[in-house]
Amino acid sequence: MTDWDAVVSQHVEIVRCTVHRIVGNHADAWDCIQETFLEAVKVDRREPVRNWPALLRRLATVRALDFVRARSRRRGQNGAEAELAQTIGREPSPSSNAEASELAGRLRTAVGQLPRRQAQVFCLTYFEQMPSTEVAEQLGISPTAARMLLSRARQRLQRFLEPFYEAVSQEDERT
Amino acid sequence: MKMEDREKLHHDDFFDRFLDRAVDAVLREPPPEELPPEQVDELTAVVRRAAEKPRPITLLKRSKNMKRIAQMTIATTVLAAIGIFAFWMVSGGSDNLAFARVAEALDSLRSATFDITTEAKGENGQPPAIATGKGFFLAPSHQRMEVTVDMGYEPAIKAAEAAARRAKGADSPEGKAAAKAAAEAMTKAVADLPKIKFKQITISDGQTDKCITLTPMAKIAKVMDMKKMKEDMKKAGKLAKNAPPDMFEMVRRIVREGSSGSGEKVERLGKKEIDGRETVGFRTRFHGMNMILWADPETACPVRIESSSDMMNGVHMVMDNFRYDVDLDPTLFSLEPPKGYSTQTMNMKMPVEEDLLNTLRTIAEHNKGKFPAKFGMNDEVMNALMPPYKPVMDPEMQAEMKKVMEKITAKYGGEEKLRAKYGKGKKLPPEIMAEFMKATMTLQQKHMQKQMQKSMKTTTPLIRKRTRGITFYTMLKPENDPHYVGGGVKLGTPNRPILWYKPTGGEKYHVIYADLSVKQVSAEELPKLPQAEDNPKP
């Protein structure tokens, strides 16, 4: 039988950080953390878990993305796009910390607009820094499929973020 | 390099750098405040409660087991039904006098009983599954098949074994020893539990085109009327002209008229002693069925029939212990649902091409997006088509379960004492664990009828809908020249044929592609795929 006290105490930080990277500072992050561990209980019943950190990072990513997507749906598609347009339209902040925070926020909003599988592959690759073979194993797809999904995710993000990064690149060139 | 290409590269390069900065911004964000200890404790308590919640229907929740049981009952019923008639239909002509005598002997029989044993070889390391049963025949056209599959306690033993192995480390010597101890304790615990057998009874009357399937464990009766299907078959030209009203009459007609039937050539197998009796053997093939028949040379009555089907790969059935002209109670063949059974009525309709497309889509969607290696009643197809078994635990059972658990816990000094002794880091000894599991299983058996009724209410119509495509494919005759070539092909692949056949009465072939589009082509335009040579439908 799995020692859940140990699993939670050893990995709660990993789950918390993974959720935070996608959801940001949001009160609902707590729900995502809880749901991640409850999902892990179900997985553990089905099959022996070989790599707890990898499994929990994958489950937390999926939960957090579902949460972000549900939030977008609640606001309506137009609302989500408006939010993205609004963040893109803003002038870059003079303070570098504030600028980084805004950049992070923009990326999060755009990732929330990606199709489910593409968003999962993107987050596991970029935010969780997993190699494509591990991403593929965690999502039950082939490494080729994982690479293809990542490439599509990047293409979409490029489209979503184009107005903003063009503004940033012009700013960079000026400075 | 063109100007636009250079601009694009420049553009992509900017995006790469921008993305790196954005990802870096996410990764460098100050970590969120640590969770306060009381929140971690709350989380641990929630997770522990979820993990300790008794698992509903340990024996049945393994849908693979249920799928295998369903597969075995279907395979046995189909093989027995086809098998017993098929060899009658291949009655020999003048060059097969001995075989013709068998058919004649059967023509005059009043009633018969026989035993059935079906074995399906295990796939993916699973042990072979065995179904046993009994068949009854009453002239002129009544038939009853009882098929029983021993559900056994193997899943529960395996679950205990796996849990113990996980607790101590999957590959460690301690893990292996713990798994062995848990399996032994579980085997001992369930030794005195009654055996759980899944039984299905199929009663049919070829003259009225009615059939009833009974599941005593769930007390469910499925009443099927085949009349509509037969009419549709007639309209579609799938039913032979001047077709006999049922299989039995067809057999009689063939025998009476001395026809040679539609089967392939009968091969003589010589003599063999079975159960101390001398028998003579014949081998034949009929619509994809391979059959070996051993008959008594004196009476010409079958002693043993062995059959397998190309559509059910790895399934082998034996019918033996035949008894002829025995007195049988006519109520055995009643088509009325027994008292206390809940009834589901099904009007069987002839499946059409759209059903085939739907079935192919469902299989691929549940098979990692790929079409199966073979299209028939095999593990790969059945696993994809059978919906997962989701038992519903009712409040009454839940309350009872809680009481039983408390009783066992009290026996060992209460929850606190047990937790202090075995909790956190240490584990329950296999004997106590087995006691908990045994109690759970006993309760599950008590409530099984209600659980299965609830589950079958939703799954039965779904299974019927999903398997209609297989029925469509099975009904195609050799003259329809069907071929399946979709093994491993990804759903949605454009311009990749996966199956073709020639509809009855049609001039052109229907070719089904991996994106499930259908094109009509002439024989000359048929796809040239090497797999087609290996996979013609029988």
XYZ file of N, CA and C in Angstrom, chain B residues 6-209:
612
model
N 14.347 35.583 -46.087
C 15.234 36.182 -45.101
C 14.406 36.863 -44.001
N 13.328 37.508 -44.439
C 12.459 38.190 -43.467
C 11.798 37.187 -42.529
N 11.421 36.045 -43.123
C 10.752 35.031 -42.306
C 11.707 34.484 -41.245
N 12.948 34.205 -41.690
C 13.952 33.694 -40.762
C 14.185 34.694 -39.629
N 14.270 35.945 -40.003
C 14.485 37.014 -39.053
C 13.328 37.051 -38.049
N 12.137 36.928 -38.612
C 10.898 36.931 -37.844
C 10.878 35.763 -36.853
N 11.198 34.549 -37.368
C 11.213 33.343 -36.529
C 12.260 33.469 -35.431
N 13.385 34.062 -35.796
C 14.463 34.221 -34.829
C 14.012 35.131 -33.681
N 13.301 36.199 -34.036
C 12.768 37.103 -33.017
C 11.802 36.364 -32.105
N 10.960 35.545 -32.742
C 9.971 34.822 -31.938
C 10.668 33.864 -30.977
N 11.700 33.145 -31.467
C 12.437 32.211 -30.604
C 12.987 32.945 -29.384
N 13.580 34.108 -29.666
C 14.180 34.855 -28.547
C 13.094 35.362 -27.598
N 11.988 35.783 -28.197
C 10.882 36.276 -27.366
C 10.328 35.150 -26.490
N 10.172 33.972 -27.102
C 9.627 32.833 -26.362
C 10.569 32.449 -25.221
N 11.861 32.442 -25.513
C 12.844 32.122 -24.470
C 12.712 33.095 -23.294
N 12.532 34.375 -23.635
C 12.416 35.383 -22.572
C 11.132 35.173 -21.768
N 10.059 34.864 -22.495
C 8.765 34.688 -21.809
C 8.811 33.461 -20.893
N 9.388 32.349 -21.413
C 9.482 31.121 -20.597
C 10.378 31.400 -19.397
N 11.474 32.089 -19.641
C 12.406 32.432 -18.575
C 11.694 33.262 -17.503
N 10.829 34.162 -17.977
C 10.086 35.009 -17.035
C 9.188 34.157 -16.143
N 8.576 33.115 -16.748
C 7.706 32.228 -15.960
C 8.553 31.453 -14.946
N 9.698 30.915 -15.435
C 10.515 30.068 -14.566
C 11.202 30.858 -13.448
N 11.471 32.137 -13.738
C 12.184 32.942 -12.735
C 11.250 33.649 -11.759
N 9.973 33.471 -11.958
C 9.031 34.135 -11.047
C 9.290 33.670 -9.620
N 9.158 34.566 -8.660
C 9.379 34.120 -7.271
C 8.397 33.011 -6.931
N 8.883 31.934 -6.298
C 7.976 30.817 -5.989
C 6.846 31.262 -5.073
N 5.723 30.612 -5.193
C 4.607 30.986 -4.321
C 4.965 30.698 -2.865
N 4.260 31.358 -2.003
C 4.539 31.135 -0.574
C 4.307 29.679 -0.217
N 5.145 29.171 0.669
C 5.009 27.753 1.051
C 3.656 27.502 1.697
N 3.157 26.295 1.480
C 1.864 25.979 2.089
C 2.057 25.876 3.597
N 1.144 26.467 4.359
C 1.275 26.319 5.815
C 1.094 24.849 6.210
N 1.776 24.411 7.287
C 1.728 22.977 7.667
C 0.308 22.454 7.824
N -0.591 23.320 8.375
C -1.962 22.797 8.580
C -2.652 22.517 7.242
N -2.247 23.268 6.199
C -2.857 23.027 4.884
C -2.304 21.721 4.283
N -1.009 21.468 4.527
C -0.411 20.209 4.061
C -1.080 19.035 4.783
N -1.317 19.214 6.092
C -1.989 18.153 6.862
C -3.384 17.894 6.310
N -4.071 18.995 5.982
C -5.435 18.863 5.444
C -5.395 18.091 4.123
N -4.404 18.455 3.294
C -4.253 17.777 2.001
C -3.956 16.289 2.203
N -3.043 15.993 3.119
C -2.683 14.594 3.387
C -3.914 13.805 3.840
N -4.720 14.429 4.708
C -5.914 13.741 5.223
C -6.887 13.445 4.091
N -7.063 14.422 3.190
C -7.997 14.237 2.063
C -7.511 13.088 1.179
N -6.209 13.078 0.876
C -5.646 12.041 0.003
C -5.729 10.677 0.679
N -5.416 10.643 1.970
C -5.452 9.363 2.697
C -6.864 8.781 2.692
N -7.839 9.682 2.940
C -9.239 9.213 2.942
C -9.608 8.624 1.583
N -9.181 9.307 0.528
C -9.499 8.811 -0.831
C -8.833 7.474 -1.081
N -7.586 7.322 -0.611
C -6.842 6.083 -0.853
C -7.410 4.926 -0.040
N -7.952 5.255 1.148
C -8.448 4.189 2.024
C -9.884 3.794 1.715
N -10.546 4.599 0.910
C -11.925 4.302 0.540
C -11.965 2.931 -0.114
N -12.854 2.028 0.353
C -12.840 0.696 -0.255
C -13.123 0.764 -1.744
N -12.427 -0.077 -2.451
C -12.622 -0.074 -3.901
C -13.917 -0.781 -4.242
N -14.778 -0.194 -5.021
C -16.009 -0.892 -5.374
C -15.737 -2.045 -6.318
N -16.377 -3.169 -6.042
C -16.349 -4.339 -6.917
C -14.937 -4.700 -7.391
N -14.157 -5.154 -6.434
C -12.784 -5.531 -6.770
C -12.753 -6.601 -7.852
N -13.705 -7.532 -7.738
C -13.676 -8.655 -8.678
C -14.088 -8.248 -10.071
N -15.055 -7.332 -10.123
C -15.633 -7.041 -11.427
C -15.087 -5.789 -12.067
N -14.483 -4.920 -11.243
C -14.103 -3.622 -11.799
C -13.036 -3.760 -12.863
N -12.336 -4.872 -12.847
C -11.340 -5.060 -13.891
C -12.083 -5.371 -15.180
N -12.282 -4.303 -15.935
C -13.133 -4.452 -17.110
C -12.565 -5.477 -18.083
N -11.230 -5.657 -18.048
C -10.637 -6.633 -18.953
C -11.232 -8.000 -18.688
N -11.416 -8.303 -17.365
C -11.974 -9.583 -16.986
C -13.390 -9.709 -17.529
N -14.166 -8.616 -17.396
C -15.539 -8.635 -17.878
C -15.573 -8.777 -19.395
N -14.630 -8.087 -20.055
C -14.587 -8.153 -21.505
C -14.308 -9.579 -21.943
N -13.391 -10.231 -21.214
C -13.012 -11.588 -21.571
C -14.196 -12.535 -21.365
N -14.927 -12.301 -20.264
C -16.097 -13.146 -19.985
C -17.128 -12.975 -21.089
N -17.369 -11.705 -21.449
C -18.345 -11.437 -22.505
C -17.890 -12.079 -23.814
N -16.598 -11.954 -24.084
C -16.059 -12.524 -25.325
C -16.276 -14.037 -25.350
N -15.999 -14.672 -24.189
C -16.110 -16.130 -24.128
C -17.553 -16.582 -24.312
N -18.494 -15.860 -23.664
C -19.887 -16.292 -23.780
C -20.384 -16.097 -25.207
N -19.997 -14.970 -25.810
C -20.432 -14.716 -27.186
C -19.820 -15.765 -28.114
N -18.502 -15.983 -27.955
C -17.803 -16.915 -28.836
C -18.401 -18.318 -28.733
N -18.656 -18.752 -27.493
C -19.186 -20.105 -27.306
C -20.559 -20.236 -27.939
N -21.400 -19.238 -27.681
C -22.759 -19.310 -28.212
C -22.731 -19.327 -29.741
N -21.923 -18.443 -30.300
C -21.879 -18.352 -31.761
C -21.291 -19.632 -32.358
N -20.160 -20.078 -31.786
C -19.515 -21.276 -32.338
C -20.430 -22.491 -32.233
N -21.073 -22.605 -31.080
C -21.950 -23.767 -30.895
C -23.119 -23.702 -31.860
N -23.694 -22.501 -31.968
C -24.870 -22.352 -32.831
C -24.509 -22.624 -34.285
N -23.408 -22.039 -34.738
C -23.041 -22.250 -36.138
C -22.557 -23.684 -36.326
N -21.711 -24.101 -35.373
C -21.054 -25.403 -35.509
C -22.004 -26.564 -35.659
N -22.989 -26.567 -34.796
C -23.860 -27.755 -34.815
C -24.699 -27.839 -36.088
N -25.016 -26.673 -36.660
C -25.801 -26.709 -37.886
C -24.925 -26.869 -39.116
N -23.766 -26.248 -39.025
C -22.953 -26.163 -40.230
C -22.575 -27.536 -40.763
N -22.214 -28.458 -39.863
C -21.786 -29.749 -40.404
C -22.961 -30.532 -40.966
N -24.165 -30.203 -40.481
C -25.329 -30.852 -41.079
C -25.520 -30.377 -42.519
N -25.138 -29.109 -42.718
C -25.374 -28.535 -44.035
C -24.362 -28.992 -45.062
N -23.247 -29.501 -44.593
C -22.244 -29.935 -45.558
C -22.352 -31.442 -45.803
N -23.572 -31.925 -45.751
C -23.769 -33.363 -45.957
C -23.191 -33.773 -47.309
N -22.529 -34.864 -47.323
C -21.799 -35.262 -48.521
C -22.674 -35.806 -49.622
N -22.149 -35.869 -50.830
C -22.843 -36.480 -51.956
C -22.426 -37.934 -52.026
N -22.411 -38.463 -53.199
C -22.134 -39.887 -53.333
C -20.704 -40.251 -52.930
N -19.783 -39.281 -53.078
C -18.410 -39.598 -52.724
C -18.146 -39.453 -51.226
N -19.161 -39.037 -50.481
C -18.974 -38.875 -49.042
C -20.102 -39.593 -48.306
N -20.301 -40.800 -48.665
C -21.446 -41.531 -48.124
C -21.477 -41.552 -46.606
N -20.299 -41.758 -46.025
C -20.255 -41.854 -44.569
C -20.722 -40.561 -43.923
N -20.299 -39.459 -44.491
C -20.675 -38.173 -43.928
C -22.165 -37.913 -44.129
N -22.664 -38.331 -45.271
C -24.097 -38.174 -45.540
C -24.912 -38.962 -44.519
N -24.362 -40.087 -44.092
C -25.080 -40.912 -43.108
C -25.224 -40.169 -41.781
N -24.190 -39.382 -41.457
C -24.248 -38.590 -40.224
C -25.429 -37.628 -40.297
N -25.536 -36.979 -41.435
C -26.625 -36.025 -41.604
C -27.977 -36.729 -41.522
N -28.046 -37.908 -42.114
C -29.315 -38.661 -42.075
C -29.681 -39.030 -40.647
N -28.653 -39.439 -39.912
C -28.893 -39.825 -38.517
C -29.448 -38.648 -37.736
N -28.902 -37.472 -38.004
C -29.353 -36.282 -37.286
C -30.742 -35.853 -37.734
N -31.058 -36.140 -38.989
C -32.350 -35.759 -39.537
C -33.492 -36.388 -38.754
N -33.225 -37.600 -38.243
C -34.326 -38.308 -37.588
C -34.323 -38.131 -36.073
N -33.360 -37.352 -35.560
C -33.316 -37.307 -34.096
C -34.395 -36.395 -33.514
N -34.845 -36.782 -32.336
C -35.952 -36.111 -31.660
C -35.429 -35.039 -30.691
N -34.377 -35.426 -30.007
C -33.782 -34.466 -29.058
C -32.320 -34.839 -28.816
N -31.583 -33.905 -28.265
C -30.169 -34.185 -27.970
C -29.675 -33.257 -26.872
N -28.694 -33.747 -26.121
C -27.978 -32.868 -25.181
C -26.483 -33.076 -25.415
N -25.693 -32.089 -25.101
C -24.229 -32.219 -25.269
C -23.514 -31.238 -24.356
N -22.239 -31.517 -24.100
C -21.415 -30.612 -23.279
C -20.579 -29.724 -24.200
N -20.294 -28.524 -23.722
C -19.485 -27.588 -24.515
C -18.292 -27.117 -23.667
N -17.116 -27.109 -24.239
C -15.951 -26.498 -23.575
C -15.281 -25.570 -24.577
N -15.166 -24.320 -24.219
C -14.504 -23.358 -25.114
C -13.250 -22.837 -24.438
N -12.161 -22.801 -25.176
C -10.920 -22.272 -24.616
C -10.412 -21.162 -25.532
N -10.119 -20.019 -24.928
C -9.520 -18.921 -25.701
C -8.104 -18.747 -25.200
N -7.150 -18.790 -26.129
C -5.763 -18.678 -25.667
C -5.522 -17.270 -25.124
N -4.720 -17.184 -24.071
C -4.467 -15.891 -23.437
C -3.620 -14.990 -24.318
N -3.974 -13.711 -24.350
C -3.157 -12.744 -25.092
C -2.472 -11.833 -24.092
N -1.340 -11.294 -24.454
C -0.567 -10.384 -23.598
C -0.290 -10.975 -22.213
N 0.127 -12.236 -22.209
C 0.537 -12.863 -20.955
C -0.611 -13.321 -20.079
N -1.839 -13.152 -20.550
C -2.980 -13.612 -19.747
C -3.119 -15.134 -19.851
N -3.601 -15.774 -18.766
C -3.830 -17.214 -18.887
C -5.011 -17.476 -19.818
N -5.099 -18.698 -20.384
C -6.249 -18.953 -21.267
C -7.561 -18.887 -20.487
N -8.613 -18.443 -21.153
C -9.925 -18.379 -20.509
C -10.728 -19.599 -20.944
N -11.455 -20.173 -20.006
C -12.217 -21.383 -20.334
C -13.688 -21.177 -19.981
N -14.542 -21.529 -20.908
C -15.983 -21.493 -20.643
C -16.512 -22.905 -20.820
N -17.402 -23.293 -19.940
C -18.008 -24.614 -20.093
C -19.513 -24.430 -20.243
N -20.173 -25.422 -20.774
C -21.608 -25.243 -20.934
C -22.316 -26.514 -21.343
N -23.598 -26.370 -21.521
C -24.419 -27.505 -21.910
C -25.361 -27.055 -23.023
N -25.557 -27.919 -23.996
C -26.473 -27.605 -25.078
C -27.644 -28.576 -25.094
N -28.807 -28.076 -25.465
C -30.020 -28.906 -25.539
C -30.688 -28.649 -26.882
N -31.173 -29.695 -27.513
C -31.905 -29.517 -28.764
C -33.198 -30.316 -28.705
N -34.276 -29.692 -29.118
C -35.561 -30.384 -29.152
C -36.191 -30.140 -30.511
N -36.500 -31.221 -31.239
C -37.100 -31.089 -32.568
C -38.463 -30.398 -32.448
N -38.907 -29.588 -33.354
C -38.235 -29.401 -34.637
C -37.191 -28.280 -34.656
N -37.276 -27.303 -33.751
C -36.370 -26.161 -33.950
C -35.993 -25.431 -32.665
N -36.089 -26.139 -31.549
C -35.775 -25.468 -30.282
C -34.345 -25.760 -29.856
N -33.709 -24.742 -29.337
C -32.321 -24.918 -28.915
C -32.059 -24.130 -27.638
N -31.250 -24.678 -26.751
C -30.881 -23.978 -25.509
C -29.386 -24.178 -25.275
N -28.681 -23.074 -25.044
C -27.243 -23.120 -24.772
C -26.991 -22.475 -23.419
N -26.330 -23.208 -22.534
C -25.970 -22.628 -21.241
C -24.457 -22.507 -21.197
N -23.964 -21.311 -21.082
C -22.510 -21.098 -21.062
C -22.097 -20.523 -19.714
N -21.092 -21.112 -19.095
C -20.635 -20.650 -17.786
C -19.155 -20.312 -17.836
N -18.816 -19.147 -17.324
C -17.400 -18.766 -17.245
C -17.057 -18.581 -15.767
N -16.025 -19.292 -15.324
C -15.592 -19.172 -13.934
C -14.849 -17.847 -13.776
N -15.422 -16.940 -12.989
C -14.786 -15.633 -12.844
C -13.565 -15.702 -11.945
N -13.560 -16.664 -11.050
C -12.394 -16.903 -10.206
C -12.018 -15.705 -9.345
N -10.991 -15.895 -8.540
C -10.542 -14.825 -7.644
C -9.178 -14.308 -8.064
N -8.789 -14.701 -9.282
C -7.461 -14.316 -9.775
C -7.238 -12.790 -9.718
N -8.222 -11.959 -10.155
C -7.988 -10.514 -10.098
C -7.723 -10.008 -8.685
N -8.459 -10.559 -7.693
C -8.288 -10.106 -6.314
C -6.907 -10.511 -5.794
N -6.490 -11.737 -6.144
C -5.175 -12.217 -5.688
C -4.071 -11.361 -6.315
N -4.240 -11.092 -7.602
C -3.245 -10.271 -8.316
C -3.191 -8.858 -7.727
N -4.368 -8.318 -7.348
C -4.421 -6.956 -6.793
C -3.670 -6.898 -5.465
N -3.883 -7.928 -4.610
C -3.202 -7.970 -3.311
C -1.686 -8.077 -3.516
N -1.316 -8.903 -4.487
C 0.091 -9.132 -4.807
C 0.750 -7.800 -5.253
N 0.058 -7.111 -6.158
C 0.608 -5.860 -6.713
C 0.715 -4.786 -5.639
N -0.311 -4.724 -4.750
C -0.294 -3.702 -3.694
C 0.884 -3.937 -2.759
N 1.118 -5.212 -2.413
C 2.227 -5.532 -1.504
C 3.569 -5.224 -2.160
N 3.675 -5.514 -3.444
C 4.928 -5.277 -4.166
C 5.229 -3.776 -4.227
N 4.153 -2.999 -4.474
C 4.327 -1.539 -4.559
C 4.767 -0.955 -3.223
N 4.178 -1.523 -2.156
C 4.451 -0.969 -0.830
C 5.917 -1.142 -0.442
N 6.526 -2.239 -0.906
C 7.904 -2.525 -0.466
C 8.946 -2.227 -1.538
N 8.494 -1.761 -2.680
C 9.458 -1.492 -3.765
C 9.333 -2.558 -4.821
N 8.975 -2.109 -6.040
C 8.591 -3.042 -7.104
C 9.624 -4.127 -7.392
N 10.899 -3.755 -7.512
C 11.885 -4.749 -7.941
C 12.765 -5.265 -6.805
N 12.503 -4.805 -5.594
C 13.367 -5.222 -4.489
C 13.024 -6.638 -4.036
N 13.988 -7.333 -3.404
C 13.689 -8.678 -2.883
C 12.556 -8.620 -1.857
N 12.528 -7.500 -1.059
C 11.448 -7.362 -0.056
C 10.087 -7.290 -0.759
N 10.067 -6.537 -1.877
C 8.833 -6.389 -2.643
C 8.336 -7.731 -3.151
N 9.282 -8.524 -3.673
C 8.909 -9.844 -4.218
C 8.387 -10.753 -3.109
N 9.077 -10.717 -1.950
C 8.658 -11.568 -0.827
C 7.288 -11.134 -0.326
N 7.089 -9.800 -0.245
C 5.798 -9.282 0.239
C 4.676 -9.672 -0.711
N 4.958 -9.607 -2.016
C 3.949 -9.952 -3.018
C 3.566 -11.424 -2.880
N 4.578 -12.259 -2.670
C 4.326 -13.704 -2.547
C 3.464 -13.984 -1.307
N 3.832 -13.317 -0.187
C 3.085 -13.518 1.061
C 1.650 -13.041 0.905
N 1.467 -11.899 0.244
C 0.116 -11.344 0.061
C -0.728 -12.269 -0.803
N -0.121 -12.801 -1.873
C -0.856 -13.702 -2.766
C -1.263 -14.968 -2.025
N -0.335 -15.499 -1.206
C -0.649 -16.726 -0.449
C -1.769 -16.466 0.550
N -1.678 -15.317 1.256
C -2.705 -14.984 2.256
C -4.065 -14.804 1.598
N -4.055 -14.167 0.436
C -5.307 -13.910 -0.275
C -5.906 -15.227 -0.790
N -5.048 -16.098 -1.332
C -5.525 -17.395 -1.837
C -6.175 -18.182 -0.706
N -5.527 -18.127 0.484
C -6.048 -18.847 1.649
C -7.388 -18.235 2.083
N -7.446 -16.906 2.059
C -8.658 -16.213 2.523
C -9.867 -16.501 1.645
N -9.640 -16.633 0.340
C -10.797 -16.820 -0.557
C -11.134 -18.291 -0.788
N -10.296 -19.190 -0.198
C -10.484 -20.618 -0.463
C -11.888 -21.094 -0.087
N -12.443 -20.541 1.009
C -13.758 -21.030 1.433
C -14.908 -20.180 0.883
N -14.597 -19.216 0.051
C -15.684 -18.426 -0.545
C -16.316 -19.213 -1.693
N -17.628 -19.068 -1.885
C -18.233 -19.802 -3.005
C -17.673 -19.310 -4.339
N -17.547 -20.229 -5.280
C -17.020 -19.857 -6.603
C -18.036 -18.964 -7.324
N -17.547 -17.911 -7.951
C -18.451 -17.037 -8.696
C -18.397 -17.456 -10.156
N -19.558 -17.795 -10.674
C -19.609 -18.205 -12.077
C -20.573 -17.296 -12.827
N -20.134 -16.846 -13.972
C -20.996 -16.025 -14.812
C -21.682 -16.956 -15.801
N -23.008 -16.969 -15.759
C -23.730 -17.905 -16.615
C -24.635 -17.139 -17.574
N -24.685 -17.592 -18.783
C -25.604 -16.987 -19.749
C -26.341 -18.094 -20.498
N -27.649 -17.953 -20.595
C -28.459 -18.981 -21.261
C -29.101 -18.363 -22.503
N -28.951 -19.028 -23.621
C -29.569 -18.527 -24.850
C -30.562 -19.574 -25.353
N -31.817 -19.171 -25.467
C -32.853 -20.099 -25.946
C -33.401 -19.535 -27.246
N -33.519 -20.374 -28.258
C -34.036 -19.851 -29.526
C -34.993 -20.842 -30.175
N -35.847 -20.301 -31.012
C -36.748 -21.139 -31.795
C -36.641 -20.690 -33.252
N -36.123 -21.551 -34.071
C -35.884 -21.211 -35.468
C -37.152 -20.996 -36.264
N -38.285 -21.514 -35.764
C -39.522 -21.353 -36.536
C -40.200 -20.020 -36.275
N -40.097 -19.530 -35.050
C -40.749 -18.249 -34.736
C -39.775 -17.081 -34.826
N -38.515 -17.375 -35.083
C -37.473 -16.338 -35.177
C -37.340 -15.546 -33.886
